[in-house]
GROMACS .gro file of N, CA and C in nm:
model
  531
    1THR      N    1  18.231  12.189   3.353
    1THR     CA    2  18.119  12.263   3.336
    1THR      C    3  18.081  12.315   3.507
    2TYR      N    4  18.042  12.433   3.500
    2TYR     CA    5  18.012  12.510   3.606
    2TYR      C    6  17.881  12.551   3.630
    3HIS      N    7  17.799  12.525   3.713
    3HIS     CA    8  17.656  12.594   3.720
    3HIS      C    9  17.681  12.752   3.794
    4ALA      N   10  17.629  12.829   3.722
    4ALA     CA   11  17.663  12.994   3.776
    4ALA      C   12  17.547  13.053   3.785
    5ILE      N   13  17.553  13.164   3.894
    5ILE     CA   14  17.461  13.264   3.882
    5ILE      C   15  17.502  13.390   3.843
    6ALA      N   16  17.441  13.492   3.788
    6ALA     CA   17  17.488  13.613   3.749
    6ALA      C   18  17.393  13.720   3.809
    7LEU      N   19  17.452  13.838   3.846
    7LEU     CA   20  17.380  13.966   3.894
    7LEU      C   21  17.445  14.085   3.845
    8GLY      N   22  17.377  14.176   3.790
    8GLY     CA   23  17.440  14.292   3.726
    8GLY      C   24  17.338  14.422   3.731
    9ILE      N   25  17.401  14.550   3.721
    9ILE     CA   26  17.359  14.659   3.694
    9ILE      C   27  17.429  14.726   3.577
   10TRP      N   28  17.357  14.825   3.512
   10TRP     CA   29  17.428  14.911   3.413
   10TRP      C   30  17.348  15.033   3.410
   11GLY      N   31  17.449  15.129   3.345
   11GLY     CA   32  17.384  15.254   3.304
   11GLY      C   33  17.363  15.343   3.437
   12VAL      N   34  17.408  15.326   3.551
   12VAL     CA   35  17.407  15.397   3.674
   12VAL      C   36  17.451  15.554   3.640
   13GLY      N   37  17.346  15.649   3.650
   13GLY     CA   38  17.399  15.782   3.623
   13GLY      C   39  17.401  15.822   3.481
   14THR      N   40  17.334  15.729   3.397
   14THR     CA   41  17.330  15.778   3.255
   14THR      C   42  17.194  15.813   3.188
   15GLY      N   43  17.109  15.803   3.269
   15GLY     CA   44  16.975  15.828   3.240
   15GLY      C   45  16.898  15.708   3.159
   16HIS      N   46  16.966  15.579   3.158
   16HIS     CA   47  16.896  15.464   3.114
   16HIS      C   48  16.975  15.378   3.186
   17SER      N   49  16.924  15.298   3.299
   17SER     CA   50  16.986  15.208   3.380
   17SER      C   51  16.902  15.075   3.384
   18GLY      N   52  16.951  14.965   3.417
   18GLY     CA   53  16.886  14.840   3.415
   18GLY      C   54  16.945  14.732   3.513
   19ALA      N   55  16.882  14.638   3.517
   19ALA     CA   56  16.936  14.526   3.600
   19ALA      C   57  16.913  14.381   3.562
   20LEU      N   58  16.996  14.308   3.581
   20LEU     CA   59  16.982  14.157   3.528
   20LEU      C   60  17.020  14.069   3.645
   21SER      N   61  16.963  13.935   3.634
   21SER     CA   62  17.016  13.824   3.703
   21SER      C   63  16.998  13.708   3.623
   22GLY      N   64  17.066  13.615   3.631
   22GLY     CA   65  17.079  13.494   3.566
   22GLY      C   66  17.117  13.353   3.627
   23ILE      N   67  17.078  13.244   3.546
   23ILE     CA   68  17.127  13.117   3.616
   23ILE      C   69  17.170  13.027   3.481
   24GLY      N   70  17.269  12.954   3.477
   24GLY     CA   71  17.309  12.880   3.372
   24GLY      C   72  17.450  12.792   3.382
   25THR      N   73  17.516  12.767   3.283
   25THR     CA   74  17.637  12.705   3.292
   25THR      C   75  17.728  12.773   3.200
   26LEU      N   76  17.866  12.765   3.249
   26LEU     CA   77  17.979  12.784   3.174
   26LEU      C   78  18.076  12.657   3.149
   27THR      N   79  18.092  12.629   3.042
   27THR     CA   80  18.159  12.509   3.010
   27THR      C   81  18.301  12.533   2.938
   28PHE      N   82  18.417  12.495   3.021
   28PHE     CA   83  18.551  12.531   2.984
   28PHE      C   84  18.595  12.396   2.911
   29ASP      N   85  18.678  12.395   2.798
   29ASP     CA   86  18.725  12.289   2.728
   29ASP      C   87  18.864  12.247   2.776
   30GLY      N   88  18.937  12.331   2.857
   30GLY     CA   89  19.059  12.287   2.889
   30GLY      C   90  19.157  12.339   2.803
   31ALA      N   91  19.135  12.398   2.689
   31ALA     CA   92  19.214  12.436   2.584
   31ALA      C   93  19.194  12.597   2.555
   32GLY      N   94  19.114  12.665   2.639
   32GLY     CA   95  19.119  12.805   2.613
   32GLY      C   96  18.990  12.852   2.556
   33ASN      N   97  18.887  12.756   2.529
   33ASN     CA   98  18.752  12.780   2.465
   33ASN      C   99  18.638  12.753   2.568
   34LEU      N  100  18.537  12.818   2.575
   34LEU     CA  101  18.422  12.794   2.630
   34LEU      C  102  18.297  12.839   2.590
   35THR      N  103  18.182  12.793   2.657
   35THR     CA  104  18.044  12.799   2.573
   35THR      C  105  17.969  12.844   2.718
   36MET      N  106  17.869  12.941   2.706
   36MET     CA  107  17.788  12.983   2.809
   36MET      C  108  17.640  12.980   2.760
   37ALA      N  109  17.555  12.920   2.863
   37ALA     CA  110  17.419  12.885   2.833
   37ALA      C  111  17.352  12.946   2.962
   38ILE      N  112  17.273  13.072   2.934
   38ILE     CA  113  17.233  13.137   3.074
   38ILE      C  114  17.078  13.179   3.043
   39THR      N  115  16.997  13.151   3.130
   39THR     CA  116  16.854  13.206   3.136
   39THR      C  117  16.857  13.346   3.193
   40GLU      N  118  16.816  13.441   3.160
   40GLU     CA  119  16.824  13.566   3.229
   40GLU      C  120  16.686  13.642   3.250
   41SER      N  121  16.679  13.727   3.362
   41SER     CA  122  16.576  13.820   3.387
   41SER      C  123  16.637  13.944   3.372
   42HIS      N  124  16.597  14.013   3.270
   42HIS     CA  125  16.660  14.126   3.222
   42HIS      C  126  16.542  14.247   3.223
   43SER      N  127  16.576  14.374   3.282
   43SER     CA  128  16.472  14.465   3.278
   43SER      C  129  16.452  14.535   3.151
   44ASP      N  130  16.543  14.526   3.060
   44ASP     CA  131  16.508  14.562   2.926
   44ASP      C  132  16.417  14.463   2.840
   45PHE      N  133  16.415  14.335   2.846
   45PHE     CA  134  16.356  14.254   2.772
   45PHE      C  135  16.291  14.139   2.854
   46GLY      N  136  16.249  14.134   2.968
   46GLY     CA  137  16.177  14.053   3.061
   46GLY      C  138  16.242  13.936   3.127
   47ALA      N  139  16.159  13.839   3.147
   47ALA     CA  140  16.208  13.721   3.231
   47ALA      C  141  16.218  13.589   3.137
   48ASN      N  142  16.313  13.513   3.177
   48ASN     CA  143  16.346  13.385   3.093
   48ASN      C  144  16.393  13.398   2.956
   49HIS      N  145  16.474  13.487   2.957
   49HIS     CA  146  16.548  13.512   2.805
   49HIS      C  147  16.653  13.416   2.818
   50GLN      N  148  16.664  13.344   2.708
   50GLN     CA  149  16.762  13.234   2.679
   50GLN      C  150  16.893  13.309   2.600
   51GLU      N  151  16.997  13.299   2.648
   51GLU     CA  152  17.122  13.340   2.579
   51GLU      C  153  17.223  13.241   2.585
   52SER      N  154  17.305  13.219   2.457
   52SER     CA  155  17.401  13.145   2.449
   52SER      C  156  17.534  13.214   2.375
   53GLN      N  157  17.641  13.182   2.441
   53GLN     CA  158  17.760  13.256   2.396
   53GLN      C  159  17.868  13.173   2.386
   54SER      N  160  17.988  13.208   2.295
   54SER     CA  161  18.108  13.122   2.322
   54SER      C  162  18.218  13.229   2.329
   55GLY      N  163  18.316  13.190   2.360
   55GLY     CA  164  18.428  13.293   2.415
   55GLY      C  165  18.569  13.191   2.423
   56THR      N  166  18.676  13.298   2.453
   56THR     CA  167  18.797  13.236   2.498
   56THR      C  168  18.824  13.262   2.660
   57TYR      N  169  18.910  13.185   2.704
   57TYR     CA  170  18.958  13.212   2.851
   57TYR      C  171  19.110  13.200   2.852
   58SER      N  172  19.171  13.244   2.952
   58SER     CA  173  19.306  13.236   2.995
   58SER      C  174  19.333  13.232   3.129
   59VAL      N  175  19.401  13.113   3.190
   59VAL     CA  176  19.421  13.115   3.320
   59VAL      C  177  19.579  13.131   3.371
   60ASN      N  178  19.599  13.215   3.473
   60ASN     CA  179  19.736  13.240   3.506
   60ASN      C  180  19.780  13.130   3.609
   61GLN      N  181  19.891  13.122   3.640
   61GLN     CA  182  19.932  13.015   3.758
   61GLN      C  183  19.876  13.039   3.883
   62ASP      N  184  19.853  13.184   3.907
   62ASP     CA  185  19.812  13.212   4.056
   62ASP      C  186  19.658  13.169   4.072
   63GLY      N  187  19.568  13.128   3.973
   63GLY     CA  188  19.444  13.109   3.969
   63GLY      C  189  19.359  13.195   3.925
   64THR      N  190  19.416  13.313   3.905
   64THR     CA  191  19.321  13.421   3.831
   64THR      C  192  19.310  13.392   3.679
   65PHE      N  193  19.206  13.442   3.623
   65PHE     CA  194  19.175  13.429   3.483
   65PHE      C  195  19.100  13.532   3.425
   66SER      N  196  19.082  13.545   3.277
   66SER     CA  197  19.013  13.633   3.230
   66SER      C  198  18.931  13.548   3.105
   67ILE      N  199  18.801  13.591   3.097
   67ILE     CA  200  18.712  13.533   2.981
   67ILE      C  201  18.676  13.656   2.894
   68PHE      N  202  18.682  13.622   2.754
   68PHE     CA  203  18.657  13.716   2.681
   68PHE      C  204  18.548  13.672   2.572
   69SER      N  205  18.465  13.734   2.551
   69SER     CA  206  18.330  13.703   2.450
   69SER      C  207  18.305  13.837   2.385
   70GLU      N  208  18.238  13.808   2.259
   70GLU     CA  209  18.170  13.907   2.190
   70GLU      C  210  18.031  13.918   2.189
   71VAL      N  211  17.985  14.040   2.245
   71VAL     CA  212  17.844  14.049   2.284
   71VAL      C  213  17.794  14.173   2.190
   72ASN      N  214  17.704  14.190   2.094
   72ASN     CA  215  17.647  14.286   2.020
   72ASN      C  216  17.764  14.355   1.940
   73GLY      N  217  17.870  14.295   1.902
   73GLY     CA  218  17.969  14.351   1.822
   73GLY      C  219  18.098  14.410   1.922
   74GLN      N  220  18.071  14.415   2.045
   74GLN     CA  221  18.160  14.466   2.132
   74GLN      C  222  18.236  14.363   2.228
   75MET      N  223  18.382  14.359   2.244
   75MET     CA  224  18.443  14.261   2.329
   75MET      C  225  18.412  14.285   2.464
   76GLN      N  226  18.391  14.186   2.534
   76GLN     CA  227  18.349  14.182   2.671
   76GLN      C  228  18.458  14.102   2.749
   77GLU      N  229  18.491  14.156   2.854
   77GLU     CA  230  18.603  14.088   2.948
   77GLU      C  231  18.544  14.051   3.088
   78LEU      N  232  18.554  13.958   3.129
   78LEU     CA  233  18.537  13.917   3.287
   78LEU      C  234  18.661  13.874   3.345
   79ARG      N  235  18.683  13.923   3.484
   79ARG     CA  236  18.812  13.862   3.530
   79ARG      C  237  18.758  13.796   3.670
   80GLY      N  238  18.844  13.691   3.692
   80GLY     CA  239  18.803  13.611   3.804
   80GLY      C  240  18.914  13.522   3.867
   81ALA      N  241  18.872  13.457   3.973
   81ALA     CA  242  18.970  13.349   4.048
   81ALA      C  243  18.897  13.211   4.050
   82ILE      N  244  18.976  13.120   4.049
   82ILE     CA  245  18.943  12.976   4.061
   82ILE      C  246  18.984  12.954   4.211
   83HIS      N  247  18.886  12.892   4.298
   83HIS     CA  248  18.945  12.822   4.434
   83HIS      C  249  19.038  12.734   4.402
   84GLN      N  250  19.130  12.721   4.507
   84GLN     CA  251  19.238  12.620   4.513
   84GLN      C  252  19.191  12.476   4.467
   85ASP      N  253  19.074  12.436   4.517
   85ASP     CA  254  19.026  12.289   4.479
   85ASP      C  255  18.959  12.285   4.334
   86GLY      N  256  18.937  12.405   4.274
   86GLY     CA  257  18.882  12.398   4.140
   86GLY      C  258  18.724  12.389   4.133
   87ASN      N  259  18.678  12.379   4.236
   87ASN     CA  260  18.540  12.364   4.249
   87ASN      C  261  18.447  12.500   4.239
   88THR      N  262  18.518  12.595   4.266
   88THR     CA  263  18.425  12.739   4.259
   88THR      C  264  18.502  12.829   4.188
   89ILE      N  265  18.427  12.925   4.118
   89ILE     CA  266  18.495  13.043   4.053
   89ILE      C  267  18.418  13.136   4.079
   90ILE      N  268  18.466  13.272   4.073
   90ILE     CA  269  18.389  13.394   4.101
   90ILE      C  270  18.456  13.502   3.999
   91LEU      N  271  18.385  13.567   3.927
   91LEU     CA  272  18.408  13.660   3.812
   91LEU      C  273  18.337  13.791   3.838
   92SER      N  274  18.419  13.912   3.776
   92SER     CA  275  18.337  14.038   3.770
   92SER      C  276  18.384  14.096   3.648
   93ARG      N  277  18.282  14.180   3.582
   93ARG     CA  278  18.302  14.244   3.469
   93ARG      C  279  18.387  14.391   3.520
   94VAL      N  280  18.493  14.399   3.446
   94VAL     CA  281  18.581  14.526   3.479
   94VAL      C  282  18.612  14.621   3.362
   95ASN      N  283  18.551  14.587   3.249
   95ASN     CA  284  18.585  14.667   3.142
   95ASN      C  285  18.493  14.783   3.117
   96LYS      N  286  18.390  14.826   3.167
   96LYS     CA  287  18.316  14.939   3.159
   96LYS      C  288  18.278  14.995   3.283
   97GLN      N  289  18.262  15.121   3.296
   97GLN     CA  290  18.263  15.199   3.411
   97GLN      C  291  18.120  15.196   3.439
   98SER      N  292  18.029  15.199   3.364
   98SER     CA  293  17.891  15.206   3.398
   98SER      C  294  17.814  15.078   3.402
   99GLU      N  295  17.898  14.962   3.397
   99GLU     CA  296  17.835  14.829   3.424
   99GLU      C  297  17.911  14.748   3.518
  100GLN      N  298  17.812  14.688   3.609
  100GLN     CA  299  17.880  14.618   3.732
  100GLN      C  300  17.819  14.476   3.698
  101THR      N  301  17.904  14.363   3.704
  101THR     CA  302  17.822  14.227   3.703
  101THR      C  303  17.937  14.127   3.782
  102ILE      N  304  17.874  14.046   3.867
  102ILE     CA  305  17.935  13.962   3.940
  102ILE      C  306  17.878  13.801   3.914
  103ILE      N  307  17.951  13.714   3.878
  103ILE     CA  308  17.908  13.582   3.862
  103ILE      C  309  17.997  13.495   3.941
  104ILE      N  310  17.909  13.387   4.016
  104ILE     CA  311  17.957  13.288   4.095
  104ILE      C  312  17.919  13.144   4.032
  105GLY      N  313  18.024  13.060   4.011
  105GLY     CA  314  18.000  12.937   3.971
  105GLY      C  315  18.057  12.815   4.054
  106VAL      N  316  17.989  12.709   4.051
  106VAL     CA  317  18.011  12.598   4.126
  106VAL      C  318  18.042  12.478   4.027
  107LYS      N  319  18.132  12.399   4.046
  107LYS     CA  320  18.155  12.277   3.945
  107LYS      C  321  18.036  12.189   3.965
  108ALA      N  322  17.971  12.142   3.834
  108ALA     CA  323  17.863  12.061   3.829
  108ALA      C  324  17.883  11.944   3.885
  109GLY      N  325  17.797  11.864   3.923
  109GLY     CA  326  17.812  11.721   3.982
  109GLY      C  327  17.669  11.640   3.961
  110THR      N  328  17.677  11.524   4.011
  110THR     CA  329  17.555  11.426   3.993
  110THR      C  330  17.527  11.371   4.118
  111GLY      N  331  17.412  11.305   4.119
  111GLY     CA  332  17.364  11.238   4.243
  111GLY      C  333  17.305  11.329   4.337
  112PHE      N  334  17.287  11.458   4.323
  112PHE     CA  335  17.216  11.522   4.442
  112PHE      C  336  17.073  11.512   4.463
  113SER      N  337  17.023  11.531   4.569
  113SER     CA  338  16.890  11.537   4.613
  113SER      C  339  16.867  11.625   4.725
  114ASN      N  340  16.737  11.650   4.796
  114ASN     CA  341  16.704  11.726   4.890
  114ASN      C  342  16.794  11.708   4.990
  115ALA      N  343  16.834  11.560   5.033
  115ALA     CA  344  16.933  11.539   5.136
  115ALA      C  345  17.052  11.581   5.115
  116SER      N  346  17.112  11.630   5.006
  116SER     CA  347  17.225  11.691   4.972
  116SER      C  348  17.225  11.826   5.023
  117LEU      N  349  17.131  11.893   5.051
  117LEU     CA  350  17.125  12.037   5.127
  117LEU      C  351  17.072  12.025   5.266
  118SER      N  352  17.177  12.008   5.338
  118SER     CA  353  17.140  11.977   5.477
  118SER      C  354  17.247  12.076   5.582
  119GLY      N  355  17.184  12.153   5.682
  119GLY     CA  356  17.275  12.233   5.773
  119GLY      C  357  17.248  12.369   5.759
  120THR      N  358  17.328  12.460   5.820
  120THR     CA  359  17.328  12.585   5.818
  120THR      C  360  17.415  12.668   5.732
  121TYR      N  361  17.361  12.756   5.644
  121TYR     CA  362  17.456  12.817   5.552
  121TYR      C  363  17.438  12.985   5.582
  122HIS      N  364  17.572  13.034   5.575
  122HIS     CA  365  17.553  13.176   5.586
  122HIS      C  366  17.517  13.239   5.444
  123ALA      N  367  17.440  13.348   5.439
  123ALA     CA  368  17.390  13.398   5.315
  123ALA      C  369  17.381  13.560   5.312
  124VAL      N  370  17.410  13.611   5.187
  124VAL     CA  371  17.391  13.747   5.165
  124VAL      C  372  17.289  13.765   5.058
  125GLU      N  373  17.231  13.874   5.055
  125GLU     CA  374  17.110  13.906   4.957
  125GLU      C  375  17.127  14.042   4.910
  126PHE      N  376  17.108  14.074   4.776
  126PHE     CA  377  17.080  14.206   4.724
  126PHE      C  378  16.974  14.221   4.611
  127GLU      N  379  16.903  14.310   4.638
  127GLU     CA  380  16.803  14.337   4.533
  127GLU      C  381  16.782  14.481   4.495
  128ILE      N  382  16.744  14.487   4.366
  128ILE     CA  383  16.705  14.628   4.303
  128ILE      C  384  16.574  14.622   4.253
  129HIS      N  385  16.473  14.706   4.274
  129HIS     CA  386  16.327  14.721   4.244
  129HIS      C  387  16.311  14.852   4.165
  130ASN      N  388  16.249  14.825   4.049
  130ASN     CA  389  16.194  14.937   3.975
  130ASN      C  390  16.302  15.062   3.940
  131ILE      N  391  16.420  14.979   3.889
  131ILE     CA  392  16.522  15.060   3.854
  131ILE      C  393  16.485  15.182   3.778
  132ASN      N  394  16.424  15.171   3.664
  132ASN     CA  395  16.405  15.269   3.568
  132ASN      C  396  16.269  15.368   3.598
  133THR      N  397  16.256  15.377   3.739
  133THR     CA  398  16.140  15.460   3.766
  133THR      C  399  16.173  15.544   3.875
  134SER      N  400  16.088  15.635   3.921
  134SER     CA  401  16.135  15.722   4.027
  134SER      C  402  16.117  15.641   4.166
  135ASP      N  403  16.046  15.540   4.159
  135ASP     CA  404  16.025  15.449   4.291
  135ASP      C  405  16.130  15.353   4.294
  136VAL      N  406  16.260  15.373   4.264
  136VAL     CA  407  16.352  15.268   4.244
  136VAL      C  408  16.389  15.256   4.405
  137SER      N  409  16.424  15.142   4.410
  137SER     CA  410  16.456  15.088   4.564
  137SER      C  411  16.570  14.976   4.583
  138THR      N  412  16.644  14.985   4.666
  138THR     CA  413  16.731  14.874   4.698
  138THR      C  414  16.702  14.799   4.829
  139TYR      N  415  16.759  14.678   4.832
  139TYR     CA  416  16.728  14.601   4.955
  139TYR      C  417  16.851  14.494   4.969
  140SER      N  418  16.908  14.482   5.088
  140SER     CA  419  17.012  14.379   5.105
  140SER      C  420  16.991  14.325   5.259
  141GLY      N  421  17.053  14.214   5.256
  141GLY     CA  422  17.042  14.123   5.395
  141GLY      C  423  17.133  14.041   5.393
  142ILE      N  424  17.171  13.988   5.555
  142ILE     CA  425  17.257  13.911   5.581
  142ILE      C  426  17.191  13.802   5.689
  143GLY      N  427  17.241  13.687   5.682
  143GLY     CA  428  17.169  13.601   5.752
  143GLY      C  429  17.204  13.448   5.741
  144GLU      N  430  17.115  13.348   5.788
  144GLU     CA  431  17.150  13.233   5.787
  144GLU      C  432  17.019  13.133   5.734
  145ILE      N  433  17.047  13.028   5.657
  145ILE     CA  434  16.934  12.945   5.601
  145ILE      C  435  16.990  12.815   5.654
  146THR      N  436  16.877  12.746   5.728
  146THR     CA  437  16.900  12.614   5.771
  146THR      C  438  16.815  12.506   5.707
  147PHE      N  439  16.897  12.419   5.637
  147PHE     CA  440  16.810  12.324   5.534
  147PHE      C  441  16.801  12.195   5.618
  148ASP      N  442  16.693  12.118   5.625
  148ASP     CA  443  16.675  11.998   5.711
  148ASP      C  444  16.706  11.889   5.611
  149GLY      N  445  16.743  11.889   5.523
  149GLY     CA  446  16.755  11.764   5.416
  149GLY      C  447  16.651  11.703   5.370
  150ALA      N  448  16.511  11.747   5.406
  150ALA     CA  449  16.385  11.670   5.346
  150ALA      C  450  16.310  11.784   5.285
  151GLY      N  451  16.375  11.905   5.237
  151GLY     CA  452  16.278  12.001   5.164
  151GLY      C  453  16.228  12.119   5.258
  152ASN      N  454  16.255  12.123   5.371
  152ASN     CA  455  16.225  12.246   5.444
  152ASN      C  456  16.339  12.335   5.498
  153ALA      N  457  16.296  12.456   5.502
  153ALA     CA  458  16.411  12.531   5.551
  153ALA      C  459  16.366  12.654   5.640
  154THR      N  460  16.457  12.697   5.725
  154THR     CA  461  16.431  12.812   5.834
  154THR      C  462  16.545  12.930   5.773
  155ILE      N  463  16.469  13.049   5.772
  155ILE     CA  464  16.557  13.158   5.736
  155ILE      C  465  16.559  13.256   5.838
  156PHE      N  466  16.676  13.298   5.873
  156PHE     CA  467  16.680  13.415   5.980
  156PHE      C  468  16.768  13.515   5.911
  157ALA      N  469  16.720  13.656   5.903
  157ALA     CA  470  16.808  13.767   5.832
  157ALA      C  471  16.789  13.888   5.900
  158ILE      N  472  16.890  13.980   5.892
  158ILE     CA  473  16.878  14.116   5.917
  158ILE      C  474  16.891  14.186   5.778
  159ASN      N  475  16.785  14.256   5.762
  159ASN     CA  476  16.757  14.326   5.629
  159ASN      C  477  16.755  14.479   5.643
  160SER      N  478  16.800  14.530   5.521
  160SER     CA  479  16.794  14.692   5.522
  160SER      C  480  16.755  14.713   5.367
  161GLY      N  481  16.651  14.814   5.371
  161GLY     CA  482  16.617  14.866   5.240
  161GLY      C  483  16.606  15.022   5.230
  162SER      N  484  16.624  15.063   5.101
  162SER     CA  485  16.609  15.199   5.095
  162SER      C  486  16.459  15.266   5.121
  163ASN      N  487  16.378  15.195   5.124
  163ASN     CA  488  16.227  15.249   5.152
  163ASN      C  489  16.170  15.171   5.268
  164ILE      N  490  16.238  15.075   5.362
  164ILE     CA  491  16.185  15.025   5.468
  164ILE      C  492  16.259  15.044   5.576
  165GLY      N  493  16.401  15.105   5.588
  165GLY     CA  494  16.467  15.102   5.686
  165GLY      C  495  16.586  15.008   5.722
  166ALA      N  496  16.640  15.026   5.825
  166ALA     CA  497  16.768  14.945   5.838
  166ALA      C  498  16.757  14.837   5.984
  167ASN      N  499  16.828  14.745   5.958
  167ASN     CA  500  16.853  14.656   6.070
  167ASN      C  501  16.727  14.576   6.105
  168LEU      N  502  16.640  14.535   6.018
  168LEU     CA  503  16.516  14.482   6.029
  168LEU      C  504  16.539  14.322   6.046
  169PRO      N  505  16.492  14.262   6.138
  169PRO     CA  506  16.489  14.128   6.166
  169PRO      C  507  16.399  14.039   6.073
  170TYR      N  508  16.426  13.933   6.028
  170TYR     CA  509  16.324  13.862   5.946
  170TYR      C  510  16.354  13.710   6.004
  171GLU      N  511  16.240  13.635   6.012
  171GLU     CA  512  16.257  13.492   6.048
  171GLU      C  513  16.133  13.435   5.998
  172GLY      N  514  16.158  13.317   5.930
  172GLY     CA  515  16.036  13.237   5.864
  172GLY      C  516  16.075  13.129   5.806
  173PRO      N  517  15.975  13.034   5.773
  173PRO     CA  518  16.017  12.899   5.704
  173PRO      C  519  16.002  12.915   5.537
  174GLY      N  520  16.046  12.825   5.485
  174GLY     CA  521  16.054  12.793   5.350
  174GLY      C  522  16.058  12.660   5.295
  175THR      N  523  16.045  12.623   5.178
  175THR     CA  524  16.077  12.487   5.112
  175THR      C  525  16.161  12.502   4.987
  176TYR      N  526  16.223  12.384   4.987
  176TYR     CA  527  16.317  12.369   4.865
  176TYR      C  528  16.295  12.238   4.794
  177SER      N  529  16.333  12.232   4.677
  177SER     CA  530  16.352  12.124   4.599
  177SER      C  531  16.438  12.111   4.488
   0.00000   0.00000   0.00000
């Protein structure tokens, strides 16, 4: 089982576009079958939408793989790669020109706490706001997040946005649990 996040956009240039983000699990049975359980925020049907699917997968000797599942009567394909240690996967949707999705998964574990998240991590961020309006905007950033192992974080980033400008520094505190 992998914990996964998904980010996607669709319909760019078609007159009806949208965005989604999700978090959930991908469970592979070792025999070519998988189940997916995801909670999505979706521009067409709102936040906290629960979705479950099943499908099949095929892994190549070089660590690349494909997932196939049927959604609304259409076969969907995601292609990806497994890190050599087997703990991380990354996938992308490649079978439709007007839809782009990326999924990142990390093998599930146990015994974690706030103390498990300690140190400095490099991070990237991408956001889309108001995708179906004339006020559409995009936002991205790159930076570092430092976790203290006790629930506190410090963020430093350089951000750019279509309606705010480029190379804008941000620094601030945060919390996590």
